[in-house]
Amino acid sequence: MSNARTRFGSLAARTLAPALLLAVAGQATLAAGPIVFRSGQAVVVRAASPMAAAQQVEAMSPRTGAKRILVQFDQPVTPAQRASLKDAGLTLLSYVGSDAYFATVHAGQVNSAKLAASGAQMTVATELDPVWKLNEDFALGRVPEHAVVGVTEAQANQPSEKIIGAYMVFHQDVDLGEGAKIAELEGATVRDQLESINGLVVELPVSSVMALALHDEVQWLEPALPKFEANNIENASLTGANLAHSAPHSLTGAGVTAFVYDGGTALASHTAFGGRVTVIDSSGLNDHSTHVAGTIGASLASSFPGMAPSVDIVSAGFQYDGSGTFLYTNPGDIESDYANAFNNFNADVANNSIGTNTSINGFPCSIEGDYGVTSGVIDGVVRGNVTGGNPTRIVWANGNERQVSTCGSTYHTTAPPACAKNHITVGATNANNDSITSFSSWGPADDDRIKPDISAPGCQSNGDNGVTSTSSSGGYNVKCGTSMAAPTVTGCVALMLEKHRQLFPGAPDPRNSTIKALLAHNAQDQGNVGPDYQYGYGSVRIIPTLDFMDTLSYVEDTVDQGGTVSQGVTVGSGSGPIKFTLAWDDAPAAPNPVAALVNDLDLVVTDPNGTRHYPWTLGGNANPSAAAVRTQEDHINNIEQVQIDAPIPGLWTIAVTGTNVPQGPQEFSLTADGGGLAGMAVTLLTPVPALIAPGSNIPLTVGVVANNQSVIAGSVRVHYRYDGGTYLQLVMNDNLDDTYSVSLPAVDCGDLPELYFTAEGTSTGQATSPASGAADPISTEVGVETFPVVEEMEAGTSGWVVDVGLSDPQATTGNWNRMDPQGTSAQPEDDHTPSGTDCWVTDGNAGASVGAFDIDNGATNLTSPSFALAAFPEARLSYWRWYNNNAGASPGEDIFVVEVSNNAGGSWTTVETVSGDQGGGWVQHEFRVADFVAPTDQVQMRFTASDLINGSIVEAAIDDLQVVEQNCTSVGPTCPGDANGDLLVDLTDLNLVLFNFGSAVPADTNGDVNGDGFVDLDDLNLVLFNFGAVC
């Protein structure tokens, strides 16, 4: 089934009443400006014409292979133009601002005439300067000391030189495996992969930096960030969270899971948590993490309740660089821990009270304000880059850089990675009076973006002089920092998620951008009027936010290049100030340019007299203390807010325009005062299975929330097709409880069912679910699954062999054993099978210490019995694995190898190699057997875990192996509406239905054309909508 989205509100999905939908006059076009890279402004020569630029591209084409170049256009490139450019031999890659892109040309494929005729007004085409690939430090030959990890050995004619940790990014069309070979060719050691941004964490001699920049495949190089460091009654009172726990909201975060990513793990046994904390890695107990977790979710029965006292918490810590020591930040650990928390432990929101603490540690002040590789990783994680496309929600402390004056004590003191775009960054106020604290970092970022986004209590200037929360000692202690402000917001987000699920049961959780827009929209303005670089959009207030959510006036939608999505909002006489807030989770930026914004949307608000009202904008680094103004568009931030202090009554138009969307389409979130966006919402209540057996009907039920209007009778419909052709419609039956039901005709092999729903309200017109309707319908497949192999590893499982003596050397401890594992910080407490107890685990006993029975001094092999798969050519084999190698003296060096054989072990093919930076957690891996070996009746699997290099903690486990194949056997031709089986839909079928109307009959007989055992409106609709069909 496709990843269909059911929206709780949508603009584009509605056909608005004619009086409400106004056209937006004209579309802004941005003239291309200078291309400013982090190493300086690019000096480029403008071509005389688009044809001249196209000819330059053709002249730069390589004789063989591919080559990357820089191109710039006079206006935004549309998706159609992008496709035409690719057809003419020019593939656009990363956007670098000012309508410029890195691009690829292939030998013999460029056609200059077709390029010039593409409609994209290309004005610059030039070779890439290697300096454009370097950050400021590397470009100036500087080596930050925090990135130094060692020195090379001196040679006879070559002195020793520093070895540094660094991040490399390759162009989007470069295979990461090939990129690793390039890195190693130039003397770099690969420590981790950054799959979400096509990059690597490496350690390399300083002299290798420019050598790597000269490689065509390399897009970017920067020094590694300094290592991350850790950065309630009063908090609940100021934010209003304590009031949210009781009526009318009665919210506690129940059913929501928060991920605490911190300097270690929380004390799960603390009485304030009541067993709601799950530790998912072995980074070690940490007091800061425990304090943060308590601020989010300590129980109401505890001495100091958290913001969301019923929330579940998963806890993990940031870890080493991959070499066994923690010298710098490894963004690969962000990817792996987030993937584990969200994919395997169902996290809903993440808290990050960590940062680089640049000023207090004496790190280079030049990195403050930076958007770099780690920021790009975080932005990608928000958009779902490590969670299978499912977006995440991230709260991040804005930092405490103003506690010392090393890097200044006022503006531009936000250190990376708080300068990413998509996470919700939080400044710290004093809980007793909402004043800004003396330490909280201020914006702007290097490119003038606003930081922080919002603020929340993180200290107190009287009373206990801080935030009191849980301690790793089992008691409570007091701390101050944005580290305390961030979990205050995370707990509030948990309440918002619980609220949203009550308002829209079965709908997806709101995006990160929706949470950001809601918090900013309802924050208490502090500091200068409007947003500023101290408080952001203000101090969080959860009760006004929850009350606003009750108005349902928040929506998510999509806009592409040049597109406009608009809606009318009626403002009454005597209305007070009104606000409209737009936010979007932007595409990760290339680290090369200074400007981080990729997709530029604009919020266009027009009053009844046709006057446009502009969003707040700030003075940037040139004038950071200046109050916000409302005189111009914002082409810097991915959050905008229009506030009208004294609105005139009448019909206002709220429009979101895709001013420049090079990586679209772009999802966005919009909030509006006065309930103006509260249109009708349609939610599917009976999920469509991913696989439907041939001959089965598809029963459907939707819920319709009318939102202060009436549903037009007969307007709730399902639109469906089985053959990719024209959609058919069925009116859904009104169940008289705001739900509507219908059953679709039986499916057969070869059908490709697709469907969406519409309903029409008396005020706001038509609503569609999923929001994009026919463009992105719900889809499923027809067939059945066969499971020739199911191995749950419980007692009675036979044929598995621990190959003692096969490895050289053979592990002296930690050999495979099937048992109920005894939990340690490195191995699981429980197997994976929900109703089971046993799994295969390396030894499995806990012992007196974590390393007592782990793998030591060699390898251990586990081989499966032979599986008979010759009759299953499309067999897919899956298993759940656990691997931990991130502790001990030299962690991260060993690997876990999984192999398959189709000749009973005569030869082996590697299926996957699990890297040594894994921190445990059950992870499923699935593969198509035929992609590796031909399925035979002698298929076997082998799992090899080892501790072969330097000593470290290594534990592995395997559970729930199964083989599945999807197939389909036809049940014969179907003919929707054909009641008598003559493959015609005609008067005979109609009479049969009418004669038996209202009767209960045997399924598929006597007019029951949809097979549900009743002759009713569903059957009549099927006959009428298909009348005249010849099957």
PDB file of C-alpha atoms in Angstrom, residues 319-439:
ATOM      1  CA  GLN A 319      28.536   8.532  21.294  1.00  0.00           C
ATOM      2  CA  TYR A 320      32.062   8.304  19.986  1.00  0.00           C
ATOM      3  CA  ASP A 321      33.596   9.239  16.663  1.00  0.00           C
ATOM      4  CA  GLY A 322      33.893   5.638  15.460  1.00  0.00           C
ATOM      5  CA  SER A 323      37.494   5.083  16.556  1.00  0.00           C
ATOM      6  CA  GLY A 324      36.656   4.331  20.156  1.00  0.00           C
ATOM      7  CA  THR A 325      37.136   7.796  21.600  1.00  0.00           C
ATOM      8  CA  PHE A 326      34.863  10.807  21.816  1.00  0.00           C
ATOM      9  CA  LEU A 327      36.892  13.613  20.286  1.00  0.00           C
ATOM     10  CA  TYR A 328      34.309  15.226  18.036  1.00  0.00           C
ATOM     11  CA  THR A 329      30.661  14.931  17.075  1.00  0.00           C
ATOM     12  CA  ASN A 330      29.681  12.050  14.819  1.00  0.00           C
ATOM     13  CA  PRO A 331      26.417  12.904  13.027  1.00  0.00           C
ATOM     14  CA  GLY A 332      26.220   9.257  11.959  1.00  0.00           C
ATOM     15  CA  ASP A 333      25.259   8.503  15.562  1.00  0.00           C
ATOM     16  CA  ILE A 334      22.343  10.922  15.196  1.00  0.00           C
ATOM     17  CA  GLU A 335      21.142   8.967  12.165  1.00  0.00           C
ATOM     18  CA  SER A 336      21.461   5.547  13.798  1.00  0.00           C
ATOM     19  CA  ASP A 337      19.981   6.496  17.195  1.00  0.00           C
ATOM     20  CA  TYR A 338      17.071   8.374  15.629  1.00  0.00           C
ATOM     21  CA  ALA A 339      16.361   5.487  13.248  1.00  0.00           C
ATOM     22  CA  ASN A 340      16.378   3.082  16.192  1.00  0.00           C
ATOM     23  CA  ALA A 341      14.165   5.251  18.405  1.00  0.00           C
ATOM     24  CA  PHE A 342      11.552   6.119  15.764  1.00  0.00           C
ATOM     25  CA  ASN A 343      11.546   2.910  13.714  1.00  0.00           C
ATOM     26  CA  ASN A 344      11.852   0.356  16.504  1.00  0.00           C
ATOM     27  CA  PHE A 345      10.601   2.092  19.639  1.00  0.00           C
ATOM     28  CA  ASN A 346       7.825   4.217  18.089  1.00  0.00           C
ATOM     29  CA  ALA A 347       9.113   7.593  19.241  1.00  0.00           C
ATOM     30  CA  ASP A 348       6.861  10.540  18.371  1.00  0.00           C
ATOM     31  CA  VAL A 349       8.996  13.531  19.387  1.00  0.00           C
ATOM     32  CA  ALA A 350      12.675  13.918  20.267  1.00  0.00           C
ATOM     33  CA  ASN A 351      14.370  16.149  22.817  1.00  0.00           C
ATOM     34  CA  ASN A 352      17.981  17.247  22.338  1.00  0.00           C
ATOM     35  CA  SER A 353      19.420  19.202  25.259  1.00  0.00           C
ATOM     36  CA  ILE A 354      22.904  19.072  23.784  1.00  0.00           C
ATOM     37  CA  GLY A 355      25.239  21.286  21.814  1.00  0.00           C
ATOM     38  CA  THR A 356      28.865  22.121  21.186  1.00  0.00           C
ATOM     39  CA  ASN A 357      29.285  24.655  24.081  1.00  0.00           C
ATOM     40  CA  THR A 358      31.611  26.605  21.843  1.00  0.00           C
ATOM     41  CA  SER A 359      32.403  29.669  23.941  1.00  0.00           C
ATOM     42  CA  ILE A 360      32.880  27.976  27.308  1.00  0.00           C
ATOM     43  CA  ASN A 361      35.254  25.409  25.783  1.00  0.00           C
ATOM     44  CA  GLY A 362      37.256  27.943  23.809  1.00  0.00           C
ATOM     45  CA  PHE A 363      36.355  26.478  20.423  1.00  0.00           C
ATOM     46  CA  PRO A 364      36.555  28.776  17.365  1.00  0.00           C
ATOM     47  CA  CYS A 365      33.918  31.487  17.643  1.00  0.00           C
ATOM     48  CA  SER A 366      33.651  31.461  13.832  1.00  0.00           C
ATOM     49  CA  ILE A 367      31.460  28.367  13.971  1.00  0.00           C
ATOM     50  CA  GLU A 368      28.702  30.210  15.829  1.00  0.00           C
ATOM     51  CA  GLY A 369      25.846  30.822  13.426  1.00  0.00           C
ATOM     52  CA  ASP A 370      27.030  28.095  11.050  1.00  0.00           C
ATOM     53  CA  TYR A 371      24.809  25.776   9.036  1.00  0.00           C
ATOM     54  CA  GLY A 372      26.936  22.729   8.258  1.00  0.00           C
ATOM     55  CA  VAL A 373      26.785  18.997   7.646  1.00  0.00           C
ATOM     56  CA  THR A 374      25.299  18.138  11.035  1.00  0.00           C
ATOM     57  CA  SER A 375      22.563  20.747  10.533  1.00  0.00           C
ATOM     58  CA  GLY A 376      21.738  19.142   7.197  1.00  0.00           C
ATOM     59  CA  VAL A 377      21.510  15.727   8.828  1.00  0.00           C
ATOM     60  CA  ILE A 378      19.058  17.076  11.421  1.00  0.00           C
ATOM     61  CA  ASP A 379      16.928  18.796   8.773  1.00  0.00           C
ATOM     62  CA  GLY A 380      16.801  15.539   6.840  1.00  0.00           C
ATOM     63  CA  VAL A 381      15.833  13.546   9.928  1.00  0.00           C
ATOM     64  CA  VAL A 382      12.887  15.908  10.496  1.00  0.00           C
ATOM     65  CA  ARG A 383      11.707  15.220   6.938  1.00  0.00           C
ATOM     66  CA  GLY A 384      11.962  11.436   7.428  1.00  0.00           C
ATOM     67  CA  ASN A 385      15.304  10.668   5.771  1.00  0.00           C
ATOM     68  CA  VAL A 386      16.116   7.931   8.312  1.00  0.00           C
ATOM     69  CA  THR A 387      12.559   6.852   9.109  1.00  0.00           C
ATOM     70  CA  GLY A 388      11.329   5.565   5.776  1.00  0.00           C
ATOM     71  CA  GLY A 389       9.904   8.931   4.741  1.00  0.00           C
ATOM     72  CA  ASN A 390       7.825   9.318   7.917  1.00  0.00           C
ATOM     73  CA  PRO A 391       8.459  12.827   9.273  1.00  0.00           C
ATOM     74  CA  THR A 392       9.685  13.285  12.828  1.00  0.00           C
ATOM     75  CA  ARG A 393       9.365  16.059  15.390  1.00  0.00           C
ATOM     76  CA  ILE A 394      12.544  17.443  17.019  1.00  0.00           C
ATOM     77  CA  VAL A 395      13.033  19.951  19.851  1.00  0.00           C
ATOM     78  CA  TRP A 396      16.576  21.310  20.325  1.00  0.00           C
ATOM     79  CA  ALA A 397      18.133  23.530  23.005  1.00  0.00           C
ATOM     80  CA  ASN A 398      19.353  26.787  21.476  1.00  0.00           C
ATOM     81  CA  GLY A 399      22.479  26.767  23.656  1.00  0.00           C
ATOM     82  CA  ASN A 400      24.039  28.609  26.588  1.00  0.00           C
ATOM     83  CA  GLU A 401      26.788  30.491  24.743  1.00  0.00           C
ATOM     84  CA  ARG A 402      26.219  33.825  26.522  1.00  0.00           C
ATOM     85  CA  GLN A 403      27.291  32.453  29.931  1.00  0.00           C
ATOM     86  CA  VAL A 404      30.846  33.579  29.081  1.00  0.00           C
ATOM     87  CA  SER A 405      31.914  36.426  26.819  1.00  0.00           C
ATOM     88  CA  THR A 406      34.511  34.527  24.798  1.00  0.00           C
ATOM     89  CA  CYS A 407      32.405  34.772  21.642  1.00  0.00           C
ATOM     90  CA  GLY A 408      30.350  37.781  22.653  1.00  0.00           C
ATOM     91  CA  SER A 409      27.520  38.182  25.114  1.00  0.00           C
ATOM     92  CA  THR A 410      24.699  39.365  22.891  1.00  0.00           C
ATOM     93  CA  TYR A 411      23.728  38.556  19.301  1.00  0.00           C
ATOM     94  CA  HIS A 412      24.971  35.874  16.871  1.00  0.00           C
ATOM     95  CA  THR A 413      25.825  33.488  19.702  1.00  0.00           C
ATOM     96  CA  THR A 414      23.920  30.402  18.579  1.00  0.00           C
ATOM     97  CA  ALA A 415      26.350  27.534  18.052  1.00  0.00           C
ATOM     98  CA  PRO A 416      25.816  24.585  15.706  1.00  0.00           C
ATOM     99  CA  PRO A 417      23.842  22.489  15.252  1.00  0.00           C
ATOM    100  CA  ALA A 418      21.145  24.734  16.732  1.00  0.00           C
ATOM    101  CA  CYS A 419      21.392  26.690  13.449  1.00  0.00           C
ATOM    102  CA  ALA A 420      19.605  23.964  11.501  1.00  0.00           C
ATOM    103  CA  LYS A 421      16.274  25.057   9.994  1.00  0.00           C
ATOM    104  CA  ASN A 422      13.681  22.462  10.811  1.00  0.00           C
ATOM    105  CA  HIS A 423      14.037  21.514  14.454  1.00  0.00           C
ATOM    106  CA  ILE A 424      12.252  23.659  17.049  1.00  0.00           C
ATOM    107  CA  THR A 425      15.000  25.585  18.844  1.00  0.00           C
ATOM    108  CA  VAL A 426      14.275  26.793  22.353  1.00  0.00           C
ATOM    109  CA  GLY A 427      15.768  29.716  24.296  1.00  0.00           C
ATOM    110  CA  ALA A 428      15.618  29.890  28.091  1.00  0.00           C
ATOM    111  CA  THR A 429      13.635  32.313  30.286  1.00  0.00           C
ATOM    112  CA  ASN A 430      13.393  32.585  34.072  1.00  0.00           C
ATOM    113  CA  ALA A 431      10.322  30.741  35.274  1.00  0.00           C
ATOM    114  CA  ASN A 432       9.430  33.320  37.924  1.00  0.00           C
ATOM    115  CA  ASN A 433       9.126  36.357  35.620  1.00  0.00           C
ATOM    116  CA  ASP A 434       9.676  35.184  32.013  1.00  0.00           C
ATOM    117  CA  SER A 435      12.781  37.353  31.628  1.00  0.00           C
ATOM    118  CA  ILE A 436      15.481  36.125  29.282  1.00  0.00           C
ATOM    119  CA  THR A 437      18.271  34.328  31.132  1.00  0.00           C
ATOM    120  CA  SER A 438      21.837  35.599  31.196  1.00  0.00           C
ATOM    121  CA  PHE A 439      23.141  32.561  29.335  1.00  0.00           C
TER     122      PHE A 439
END
